[in-house]
Coordinates of C-alpha atoms and ligand atoms in Angstrom, one line a residue:
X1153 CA 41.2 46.0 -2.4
X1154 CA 38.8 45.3 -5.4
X1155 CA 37.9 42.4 -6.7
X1156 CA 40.0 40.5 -9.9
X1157 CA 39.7 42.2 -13.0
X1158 CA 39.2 39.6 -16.3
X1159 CA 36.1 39.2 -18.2
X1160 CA 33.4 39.9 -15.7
X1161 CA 29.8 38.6 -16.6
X1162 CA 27.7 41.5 -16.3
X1163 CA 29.9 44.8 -15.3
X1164 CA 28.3 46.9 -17.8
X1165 CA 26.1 48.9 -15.9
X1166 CA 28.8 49.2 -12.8
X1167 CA 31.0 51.9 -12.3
X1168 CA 33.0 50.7 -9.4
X1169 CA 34.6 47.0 -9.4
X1170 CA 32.5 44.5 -6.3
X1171 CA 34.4 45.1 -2.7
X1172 CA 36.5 42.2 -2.4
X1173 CA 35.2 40.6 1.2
X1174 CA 31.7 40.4 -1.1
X1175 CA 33.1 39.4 -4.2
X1176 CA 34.9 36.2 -1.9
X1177 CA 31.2 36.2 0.0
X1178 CA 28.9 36.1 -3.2
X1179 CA 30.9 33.9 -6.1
X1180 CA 30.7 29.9 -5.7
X1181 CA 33.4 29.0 -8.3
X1182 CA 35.2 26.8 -5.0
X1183 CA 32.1 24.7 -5.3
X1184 CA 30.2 24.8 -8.0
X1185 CA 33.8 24.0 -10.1
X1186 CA 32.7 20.4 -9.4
X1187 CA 29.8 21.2 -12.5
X1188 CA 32.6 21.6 -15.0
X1189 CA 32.0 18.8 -16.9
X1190 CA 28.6 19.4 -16.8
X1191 CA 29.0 23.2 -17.6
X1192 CA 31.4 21.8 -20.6
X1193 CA 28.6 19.8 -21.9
X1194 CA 26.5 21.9 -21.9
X1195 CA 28.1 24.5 -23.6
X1196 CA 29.2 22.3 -26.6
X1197 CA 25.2 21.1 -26.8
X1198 CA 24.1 25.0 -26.7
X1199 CA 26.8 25.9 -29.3
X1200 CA 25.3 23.4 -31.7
X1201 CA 21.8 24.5 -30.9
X1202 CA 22.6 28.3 -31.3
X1203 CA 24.1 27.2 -34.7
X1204 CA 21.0 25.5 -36.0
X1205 CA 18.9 28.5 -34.7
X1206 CA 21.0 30.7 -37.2
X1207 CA 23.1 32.3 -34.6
X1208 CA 26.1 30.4 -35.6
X1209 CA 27.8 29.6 -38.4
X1210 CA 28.9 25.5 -38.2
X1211 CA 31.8 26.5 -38.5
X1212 CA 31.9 29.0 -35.7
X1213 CA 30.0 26.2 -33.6
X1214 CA 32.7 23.7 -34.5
X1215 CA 35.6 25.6 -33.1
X1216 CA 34.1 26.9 -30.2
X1217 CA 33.0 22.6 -29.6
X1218 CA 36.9 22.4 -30.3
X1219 CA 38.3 25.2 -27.9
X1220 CA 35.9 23.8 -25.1
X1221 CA 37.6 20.3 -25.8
X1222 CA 41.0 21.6 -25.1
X1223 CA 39.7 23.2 -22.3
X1224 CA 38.6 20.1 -20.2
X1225 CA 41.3 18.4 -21.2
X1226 CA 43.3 21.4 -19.5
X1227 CA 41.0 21.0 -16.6
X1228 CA 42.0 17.2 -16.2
X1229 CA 46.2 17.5 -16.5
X1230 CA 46.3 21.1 -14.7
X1231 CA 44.0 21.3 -11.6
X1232 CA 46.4 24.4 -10.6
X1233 CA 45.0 26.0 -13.3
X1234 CA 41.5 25.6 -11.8
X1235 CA 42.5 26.6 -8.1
X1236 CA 44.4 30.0 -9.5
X1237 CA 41.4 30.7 -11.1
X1238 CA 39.2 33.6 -9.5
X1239 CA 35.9 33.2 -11.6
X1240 CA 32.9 34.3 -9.8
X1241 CA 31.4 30.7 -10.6
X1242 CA 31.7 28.1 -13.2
X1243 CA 29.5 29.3 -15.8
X1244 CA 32.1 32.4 -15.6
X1245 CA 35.1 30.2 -15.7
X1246 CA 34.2 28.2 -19.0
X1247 CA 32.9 31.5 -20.4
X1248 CA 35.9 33.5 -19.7
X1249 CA 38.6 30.7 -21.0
X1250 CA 36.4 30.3 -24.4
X1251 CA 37.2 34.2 -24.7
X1252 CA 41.1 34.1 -23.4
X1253 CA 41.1 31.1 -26.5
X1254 CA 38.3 32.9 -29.4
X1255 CA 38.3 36.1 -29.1
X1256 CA 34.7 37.8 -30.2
X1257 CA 33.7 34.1 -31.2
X1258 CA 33.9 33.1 -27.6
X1259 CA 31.8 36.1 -26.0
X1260 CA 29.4 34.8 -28.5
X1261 CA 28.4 31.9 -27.0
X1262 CA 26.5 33.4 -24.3
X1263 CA 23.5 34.6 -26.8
X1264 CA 20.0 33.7 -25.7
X1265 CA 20.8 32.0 -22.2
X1266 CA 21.1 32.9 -18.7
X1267 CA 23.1 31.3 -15.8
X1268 CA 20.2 30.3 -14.0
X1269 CA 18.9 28.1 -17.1
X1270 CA 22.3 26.8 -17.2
X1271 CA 22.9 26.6 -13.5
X1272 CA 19.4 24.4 -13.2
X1273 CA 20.2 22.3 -16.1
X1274 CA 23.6 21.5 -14.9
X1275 CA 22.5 20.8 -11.3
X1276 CA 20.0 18.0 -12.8
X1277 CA 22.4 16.7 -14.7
X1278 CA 24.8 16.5 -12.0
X1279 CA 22.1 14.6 -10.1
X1280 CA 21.3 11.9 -12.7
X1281 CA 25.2 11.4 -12.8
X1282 CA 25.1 11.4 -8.9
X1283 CA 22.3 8.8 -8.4
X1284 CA 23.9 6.1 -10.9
X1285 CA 27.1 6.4 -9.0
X1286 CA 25.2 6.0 -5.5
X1287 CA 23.2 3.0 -7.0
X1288 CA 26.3 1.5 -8.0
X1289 CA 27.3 1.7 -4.5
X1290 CA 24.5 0.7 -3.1
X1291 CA 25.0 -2.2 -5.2
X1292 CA 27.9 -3.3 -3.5
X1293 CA 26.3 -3.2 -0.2
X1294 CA 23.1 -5.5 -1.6
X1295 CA 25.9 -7.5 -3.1
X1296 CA 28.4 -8.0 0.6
X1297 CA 24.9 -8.8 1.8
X1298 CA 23.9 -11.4 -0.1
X1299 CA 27.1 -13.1 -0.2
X1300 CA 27.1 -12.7 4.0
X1301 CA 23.4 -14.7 3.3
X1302 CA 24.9 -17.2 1.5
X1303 CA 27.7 -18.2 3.6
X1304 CA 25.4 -17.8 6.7
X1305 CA 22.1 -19.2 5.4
X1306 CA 21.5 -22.1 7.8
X1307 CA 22.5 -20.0 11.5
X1308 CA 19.6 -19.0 13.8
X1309 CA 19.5 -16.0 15.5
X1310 CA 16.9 -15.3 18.5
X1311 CA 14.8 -12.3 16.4
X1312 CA 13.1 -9.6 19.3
X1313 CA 10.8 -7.0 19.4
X1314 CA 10.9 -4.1 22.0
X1315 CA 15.1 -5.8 22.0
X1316 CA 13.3 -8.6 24.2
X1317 CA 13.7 -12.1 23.4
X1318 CA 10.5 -12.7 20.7
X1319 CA 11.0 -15.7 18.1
X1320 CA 13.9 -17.3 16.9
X1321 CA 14.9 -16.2 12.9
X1322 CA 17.4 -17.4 10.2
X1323 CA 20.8 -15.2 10.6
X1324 CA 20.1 -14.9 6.8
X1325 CA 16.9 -13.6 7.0
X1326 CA 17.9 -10.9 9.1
X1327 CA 20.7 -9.8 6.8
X1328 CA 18.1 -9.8 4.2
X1329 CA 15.9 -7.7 5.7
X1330 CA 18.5 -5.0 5.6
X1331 CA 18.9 -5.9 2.0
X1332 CA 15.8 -4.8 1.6
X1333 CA 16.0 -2.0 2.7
X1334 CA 18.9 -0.9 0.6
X1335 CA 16.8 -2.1 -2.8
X1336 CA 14.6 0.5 -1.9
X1337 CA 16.8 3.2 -1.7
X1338 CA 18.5 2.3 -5.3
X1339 CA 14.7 2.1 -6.4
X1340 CA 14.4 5.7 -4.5
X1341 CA 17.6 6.9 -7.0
X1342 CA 16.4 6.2 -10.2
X1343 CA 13.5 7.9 -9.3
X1344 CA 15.1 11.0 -8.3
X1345 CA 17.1 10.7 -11.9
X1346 CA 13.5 10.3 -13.6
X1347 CA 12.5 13.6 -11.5
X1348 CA 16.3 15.5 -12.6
X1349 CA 15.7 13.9 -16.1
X1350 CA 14.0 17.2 -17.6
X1351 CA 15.9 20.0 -19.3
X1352 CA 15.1 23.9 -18.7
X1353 CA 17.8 25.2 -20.9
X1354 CA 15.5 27.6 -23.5
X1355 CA 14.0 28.9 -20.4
X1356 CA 16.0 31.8 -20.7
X1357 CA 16.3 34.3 -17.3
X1358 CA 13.0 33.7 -16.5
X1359 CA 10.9 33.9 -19.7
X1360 CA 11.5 31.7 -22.3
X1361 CA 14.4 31.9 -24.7
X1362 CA 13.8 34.9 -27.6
X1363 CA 15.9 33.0 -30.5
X1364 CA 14.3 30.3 -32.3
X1365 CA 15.6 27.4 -30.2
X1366 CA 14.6 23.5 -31.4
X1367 CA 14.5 22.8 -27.2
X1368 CA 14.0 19.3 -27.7
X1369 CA 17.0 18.6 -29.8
X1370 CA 19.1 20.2 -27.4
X1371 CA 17.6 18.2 -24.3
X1372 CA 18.3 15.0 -26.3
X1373 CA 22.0 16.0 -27.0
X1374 CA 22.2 16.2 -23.2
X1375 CA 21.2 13.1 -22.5
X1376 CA 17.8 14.7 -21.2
X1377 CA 14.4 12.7 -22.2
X1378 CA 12.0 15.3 -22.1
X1379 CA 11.9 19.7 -21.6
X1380 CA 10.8 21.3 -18.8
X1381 CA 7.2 22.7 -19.3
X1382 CA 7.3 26.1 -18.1
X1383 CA 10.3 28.9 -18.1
X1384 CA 9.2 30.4 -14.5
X1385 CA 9.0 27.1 -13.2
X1386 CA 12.3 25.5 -14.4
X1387 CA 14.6 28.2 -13.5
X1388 CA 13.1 27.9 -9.8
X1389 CA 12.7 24.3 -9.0
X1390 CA 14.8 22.3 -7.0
X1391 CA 12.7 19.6 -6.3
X1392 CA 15.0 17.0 -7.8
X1393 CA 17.5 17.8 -5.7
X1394 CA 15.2 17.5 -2.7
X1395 CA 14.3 14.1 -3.8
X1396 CA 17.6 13.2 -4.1
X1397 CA 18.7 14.2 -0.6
X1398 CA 15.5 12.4 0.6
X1399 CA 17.1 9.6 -1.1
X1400 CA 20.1 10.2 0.6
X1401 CA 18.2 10.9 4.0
X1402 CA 15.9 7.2 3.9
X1403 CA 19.5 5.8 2.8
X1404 CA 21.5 7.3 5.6
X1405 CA 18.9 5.8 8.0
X1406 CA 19.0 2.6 7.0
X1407 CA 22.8 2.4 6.8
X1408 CA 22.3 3.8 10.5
X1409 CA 20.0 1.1 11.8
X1410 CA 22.4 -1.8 10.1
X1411 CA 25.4 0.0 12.0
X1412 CA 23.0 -0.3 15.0
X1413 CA 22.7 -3.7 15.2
X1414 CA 26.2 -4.6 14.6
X1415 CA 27.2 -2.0 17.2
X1416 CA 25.1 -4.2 19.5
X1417 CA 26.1 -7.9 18.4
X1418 CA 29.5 -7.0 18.7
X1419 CA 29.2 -6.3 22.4
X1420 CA 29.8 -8.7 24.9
X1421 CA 26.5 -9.2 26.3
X1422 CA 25.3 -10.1 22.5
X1423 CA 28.8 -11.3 21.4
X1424 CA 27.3 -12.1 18.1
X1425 CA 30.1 -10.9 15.6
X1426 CA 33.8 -10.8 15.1
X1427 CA 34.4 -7.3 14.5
X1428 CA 37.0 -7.3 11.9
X1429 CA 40.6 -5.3 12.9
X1430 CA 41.0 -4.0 9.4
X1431 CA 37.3 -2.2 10.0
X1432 CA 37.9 -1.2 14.2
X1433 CA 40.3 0.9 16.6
X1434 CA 41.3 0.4 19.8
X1435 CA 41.9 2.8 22.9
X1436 CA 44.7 5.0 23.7
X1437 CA 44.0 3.8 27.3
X1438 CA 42.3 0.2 27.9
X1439 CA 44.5 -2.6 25.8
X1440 CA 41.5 -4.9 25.4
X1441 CA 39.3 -2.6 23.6
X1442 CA 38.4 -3.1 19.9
X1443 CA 35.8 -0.1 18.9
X1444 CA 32.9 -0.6 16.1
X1445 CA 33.9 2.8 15.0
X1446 CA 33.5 2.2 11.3
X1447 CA 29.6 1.7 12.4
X1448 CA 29.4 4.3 14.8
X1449 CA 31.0 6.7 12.5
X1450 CA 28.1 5.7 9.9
X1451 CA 25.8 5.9 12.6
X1452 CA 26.7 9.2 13.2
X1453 CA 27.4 10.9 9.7
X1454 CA 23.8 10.5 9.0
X1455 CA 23.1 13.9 11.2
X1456 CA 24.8 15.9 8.6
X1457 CA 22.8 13.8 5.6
X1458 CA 19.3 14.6 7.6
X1459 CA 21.0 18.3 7.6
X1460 CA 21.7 18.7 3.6
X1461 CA 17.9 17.8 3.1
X1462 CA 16.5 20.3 5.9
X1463 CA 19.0 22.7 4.8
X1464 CA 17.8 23.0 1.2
X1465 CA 14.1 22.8 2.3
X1466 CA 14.9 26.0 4.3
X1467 CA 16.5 27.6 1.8
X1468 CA 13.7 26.7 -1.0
X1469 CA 10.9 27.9 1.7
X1470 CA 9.2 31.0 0.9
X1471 CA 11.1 32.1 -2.2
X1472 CA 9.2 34.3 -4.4
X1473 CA 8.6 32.7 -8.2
X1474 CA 11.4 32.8 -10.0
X1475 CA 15.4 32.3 -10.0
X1476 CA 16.3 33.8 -6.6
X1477 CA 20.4 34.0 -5.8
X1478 CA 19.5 31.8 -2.4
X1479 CA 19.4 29.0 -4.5
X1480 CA 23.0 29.0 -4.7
X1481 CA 22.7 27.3 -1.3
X1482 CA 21.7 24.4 -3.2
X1483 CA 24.5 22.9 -4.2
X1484 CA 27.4 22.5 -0.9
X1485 CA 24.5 20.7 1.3
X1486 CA 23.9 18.0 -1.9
X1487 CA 27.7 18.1 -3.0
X1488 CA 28.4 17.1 1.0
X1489 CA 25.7 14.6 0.9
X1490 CA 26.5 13.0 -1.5
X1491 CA 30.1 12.4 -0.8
X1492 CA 29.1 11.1 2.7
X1493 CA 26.4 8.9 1.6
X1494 CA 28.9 7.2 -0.9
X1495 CA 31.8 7.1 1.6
X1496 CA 29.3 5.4 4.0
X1497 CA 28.4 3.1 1.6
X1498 CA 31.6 2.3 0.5
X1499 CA 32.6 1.7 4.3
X1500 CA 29.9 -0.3 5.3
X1501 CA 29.8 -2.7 2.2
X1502 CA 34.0 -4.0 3.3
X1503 CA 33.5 -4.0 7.1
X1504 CA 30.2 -6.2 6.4
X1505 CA 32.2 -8.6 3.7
X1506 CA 34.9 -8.6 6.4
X1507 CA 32.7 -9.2 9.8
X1508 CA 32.9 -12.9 10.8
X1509 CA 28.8 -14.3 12.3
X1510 CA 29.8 -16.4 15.5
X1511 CA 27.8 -19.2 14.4
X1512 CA 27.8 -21.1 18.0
X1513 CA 27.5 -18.0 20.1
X1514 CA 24.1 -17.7 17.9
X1515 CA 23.2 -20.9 18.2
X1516 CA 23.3 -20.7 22.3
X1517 CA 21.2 -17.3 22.4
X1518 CA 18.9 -19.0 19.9
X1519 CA 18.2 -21.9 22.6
X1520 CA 16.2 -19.2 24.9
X1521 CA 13.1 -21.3 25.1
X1522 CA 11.3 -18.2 26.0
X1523 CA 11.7 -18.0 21.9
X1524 CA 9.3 -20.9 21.6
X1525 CA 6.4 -19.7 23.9
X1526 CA 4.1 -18.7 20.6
X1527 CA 5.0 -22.3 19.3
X1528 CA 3.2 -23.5 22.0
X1529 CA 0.4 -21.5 21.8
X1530 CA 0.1 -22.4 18.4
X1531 CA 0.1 -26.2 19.6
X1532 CA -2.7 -25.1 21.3
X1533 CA -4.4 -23.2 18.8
X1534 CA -3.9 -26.4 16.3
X1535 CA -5.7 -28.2 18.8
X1536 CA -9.0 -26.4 19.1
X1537 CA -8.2 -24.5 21.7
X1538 CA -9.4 -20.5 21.0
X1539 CA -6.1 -18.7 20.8
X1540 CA -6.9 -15.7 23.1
X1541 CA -7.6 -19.2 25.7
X1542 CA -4.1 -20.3 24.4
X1543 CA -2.2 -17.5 25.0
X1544 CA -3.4 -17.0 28.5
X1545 CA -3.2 -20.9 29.4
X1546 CA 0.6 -20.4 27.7
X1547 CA 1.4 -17.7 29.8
X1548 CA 0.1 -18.9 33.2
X1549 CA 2.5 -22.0 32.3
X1550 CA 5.4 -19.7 31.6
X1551 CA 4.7 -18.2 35.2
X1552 CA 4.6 -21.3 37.0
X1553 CA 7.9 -22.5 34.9
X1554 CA 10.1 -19.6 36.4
X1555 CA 8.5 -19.7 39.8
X1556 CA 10.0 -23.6 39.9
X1557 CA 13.3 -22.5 37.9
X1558 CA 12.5 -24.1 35.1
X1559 CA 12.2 -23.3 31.2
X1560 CA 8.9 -24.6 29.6
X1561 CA 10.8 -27.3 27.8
X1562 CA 11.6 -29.2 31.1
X1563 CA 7.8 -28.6 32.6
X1564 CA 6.2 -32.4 32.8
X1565 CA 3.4 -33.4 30.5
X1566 CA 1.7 -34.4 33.7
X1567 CA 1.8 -30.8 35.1
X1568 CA 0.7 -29.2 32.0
X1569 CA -2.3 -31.4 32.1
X1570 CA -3.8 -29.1 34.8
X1571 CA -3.9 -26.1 32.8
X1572 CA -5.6 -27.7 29.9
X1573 CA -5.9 -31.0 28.5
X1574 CA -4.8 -30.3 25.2
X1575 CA -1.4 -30.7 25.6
X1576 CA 0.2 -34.4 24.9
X1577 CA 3.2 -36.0 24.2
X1578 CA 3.8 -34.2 20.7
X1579 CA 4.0 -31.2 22.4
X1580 CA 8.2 -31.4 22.3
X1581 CA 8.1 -31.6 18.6
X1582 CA 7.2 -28.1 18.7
X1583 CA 9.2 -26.7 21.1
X1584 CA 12.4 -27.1 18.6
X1585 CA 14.2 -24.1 17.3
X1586 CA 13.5 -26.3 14.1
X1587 CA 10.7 -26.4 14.0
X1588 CA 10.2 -22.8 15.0
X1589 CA 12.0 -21.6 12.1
X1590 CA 10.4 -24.7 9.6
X1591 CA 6.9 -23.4 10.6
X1592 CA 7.3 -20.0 8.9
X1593 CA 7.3 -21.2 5.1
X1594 CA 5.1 -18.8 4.1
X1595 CA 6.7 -16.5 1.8
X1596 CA 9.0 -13.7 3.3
X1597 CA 8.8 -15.7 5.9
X1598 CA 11.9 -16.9 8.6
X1599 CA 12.0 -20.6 7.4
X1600 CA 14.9 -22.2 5.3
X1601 CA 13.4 -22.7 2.6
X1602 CA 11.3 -19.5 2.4
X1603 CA 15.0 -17.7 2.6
X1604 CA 16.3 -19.8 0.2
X1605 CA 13.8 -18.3 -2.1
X1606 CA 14.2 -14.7 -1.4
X1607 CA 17.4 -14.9 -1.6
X1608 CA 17.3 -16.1 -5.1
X1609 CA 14.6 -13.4 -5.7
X1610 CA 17.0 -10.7 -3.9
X1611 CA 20.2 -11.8 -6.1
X1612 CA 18.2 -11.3 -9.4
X1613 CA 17.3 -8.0 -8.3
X1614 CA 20.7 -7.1 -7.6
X1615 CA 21.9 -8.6 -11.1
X1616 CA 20.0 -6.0 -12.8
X1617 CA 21.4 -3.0 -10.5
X1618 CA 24.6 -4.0 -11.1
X1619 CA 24.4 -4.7 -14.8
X1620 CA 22.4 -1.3 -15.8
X1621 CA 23.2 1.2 -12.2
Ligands
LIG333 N1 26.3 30.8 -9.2 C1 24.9 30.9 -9.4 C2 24.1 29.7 -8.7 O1 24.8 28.8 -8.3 C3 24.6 30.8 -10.9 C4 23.4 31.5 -11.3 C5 23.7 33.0 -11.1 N2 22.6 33.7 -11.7 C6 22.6 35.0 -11.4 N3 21.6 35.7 -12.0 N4 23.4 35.6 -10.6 O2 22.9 29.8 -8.5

């Protein structure tokens, strides 16, 4: 069995037609179809480009910008059309329907340019298109976030370190710290469009383009702001795309360390959240099970995120200068990525608008006076006492509390007069969860007002994602 017959790309200088089990091994048309638009663009910017260079006639440029019209609008109404197709890869399968629909005029199009000029110019601009889509997802994360903040603004939560019981924190500030997070990473996309945002086409092979090509022009006609500065260099680099799976990688953490926590508060020990059913499974076997399974599952697709990145590194490592056919590997681990990434996203934004804060249970585990020792130490501190003295007077009191059972609220004024003087009666003023919370007004700090503010500072942010992704 040979491979399909058809306009090959290059079978001039073969005698016998590609073994079949290589031809189905080597082309990337299953995959790299996802380009077409891209490859479509591209094509109607290079015929206009070839035309001013002389190569062309307008008129030539104009129908062959007129049969690649009708050919993506075939592509949208006929997606059998696009499976039956046995192109070796998408550059082959625009080229070779421009020839089924021109004639000669089609196999002109080709004149000056290489597929790997066109295969790195299409993969950047299938990033930039990538990362506005994944910052308008991110988006509505940032955006269930901040409505969560909202309607939860005023609940305490005990905060920990090492998960031990530390200080007590606003519900709200908590969910904004994970909004944070997920600014960043949009942040992190535009600048992996700025890195895409050059264009290599006039790079030729390898060596520059031999027809006089205005390169600019054509980089503005794609949307591109500037040209890539050297021919070697552009038909080799993937470095956007490793930015943008980096991206994808911080992103996928994050969105794994949210799931985390609500993993934890919605067991029973923490019994913080309502997981919501719409959002959760149960078990074949145990009736009173309800799973966290859209956060585990988010949790757990970041492995294959982490994968795409370290898979394209590998493939990029140790490549000699120039277009090399491994970097066809680049596109399946970033394709994947991507679709996982927004999926997540997507996920995690609903089950988050959708998961109900147990306000009360919160406000119990927030009553752990264990959450007030630093207060006291503080009181201490206020009073003159040196604070290394104030932590160790603090602790020794904590020690004699739970040998006698008690919490360091219901300890005697009396018998914290024997381990320092400084203490009086305004001492319970401090030992509020209230007060704990009220203290830290300094800004991106834990008290009301403080999250008030950085909420209001968080939500503007957002408005400009969402108006301009
Ligand atoms: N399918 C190829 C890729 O994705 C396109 C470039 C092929 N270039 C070549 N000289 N065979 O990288």
């Amino acid at each position: 069995m040979t491979a399909p017959d058809g306009q090959k790309m290059w079978g001039g200088r073969f005698e016998r037609a590609p073994d079949a089990s290589f031809y189905e091994f080597e082309r990337s048309w299953s995959f790299d179809r996802r380009m077409l638009p891209q490859e479509l663009a591209l094509n109607r910017a290079w015929a206009r480009a070839i035309a001013a260079a002389g190569i062309l006639t307008d008129e030539e440029a104009q129908r062959i910008v007129a049969a690649l019209d009708e050919i993506e609008a075939r592509a949208k109404s006929d997606p059998a059309w696009l499976d039956a197709s046995q192109a070796e890869d998408v550059h082959h399968f625009a080229e070779s329907a421009l020839i089924e629909k021109l004639g000669p005029l089609g196999a002109k199009l080709h004149t000056g340019r290489s597929r790997n000029e066109m295969v790195a110019t299409e993969f950047r601009m299938y990033v930039k298109d990538a990362t506005r889509e994944l910052r308008s997802a991110v988006a509505l994360l940032a955006r269930a976030i901040a409505v969560q903040t909202k309607t939860n603004l005023g609940i305490p939560m005990p905060g920990t370190t090492h998960m031990q019981h530390a200080q007590p924190l606003l519900l709200s500030h908590w969910l904004l710290a994970h909004g944070e997070a997920f600014q960043r990473d949009a942040e992190r996309f535009a600048a992996s469009a700025a890195s895409a945002d050059a264009c290599p086409l006039g790079s030729g092979a390898l060596a520059g383009c031999a027809f006089p090509l205005d390169r600019k022009a054509l980089a503005r006609d794609l949307g591109f702001s500037r040209i890539t500065a050297n021919s070697l260099d552009a038909v080799s680099d993937r470095d956007f795309a490793l930015e943008m799976l980096f991206a994808l990688a911080t992103l996928a953490m994050h969105l794994s360390r949210l799931a985390e926590d609500m993993v934890l508060f919605a067991t029973p020990e923490f019994g913080f959240i309502e997981l919501p059913d719409e959002y959760s499974t149960g078990s074949s076997l145990m009736p009173q099970k309800k799973n966290p399974d859209a956060w585990e599952l988010i949790r757990g697709k970041t492995g294959r995120i982490y994968g795409a990145l370290f898979a394209l590194f590998t493939t990029c490592k140790g490549l000699p200068s120039s277009y090399q056919r491994d970097l066809q590997e680049d596109k399946e681990p970033l394709f994947a990525a991507h679709d996982q990434a927004l999926a997540m996203l997507k996920i995690a934004a609903a089950t988050l608008a959708a998961t109900k804060f147990r306000e009360a249970r919160l406000r119990e585990a927030s009553q752990d006076p264990a959450l007030v020792a630093t207060e006291v130490a503080d009181y201490l501190a206020a009073q003159g006492v040196p604070f290394r003295e104030a932590h160790e007077i603090v602790g020794k009191v904590l020690r004699a509390a739970e040998q006698e059972g008690k919490s360091i609220r219901e300890m005697p004024l009396d018998r914290l007069a024997a381990f320092s003087p400084a203490f009086g009666r305004d001492l319970s003023t401090v030992l509020t969860l209230e007060s704990a919370l009220a203290r830290r007004g300094v800004a991106g700090g834990t008290a009301p007002g403080a999250v008030r503010a950085a909420l209001e500072d968080f939500n503007a942010r957002l408005a400009k994602l969402e108006e301009k992704p």
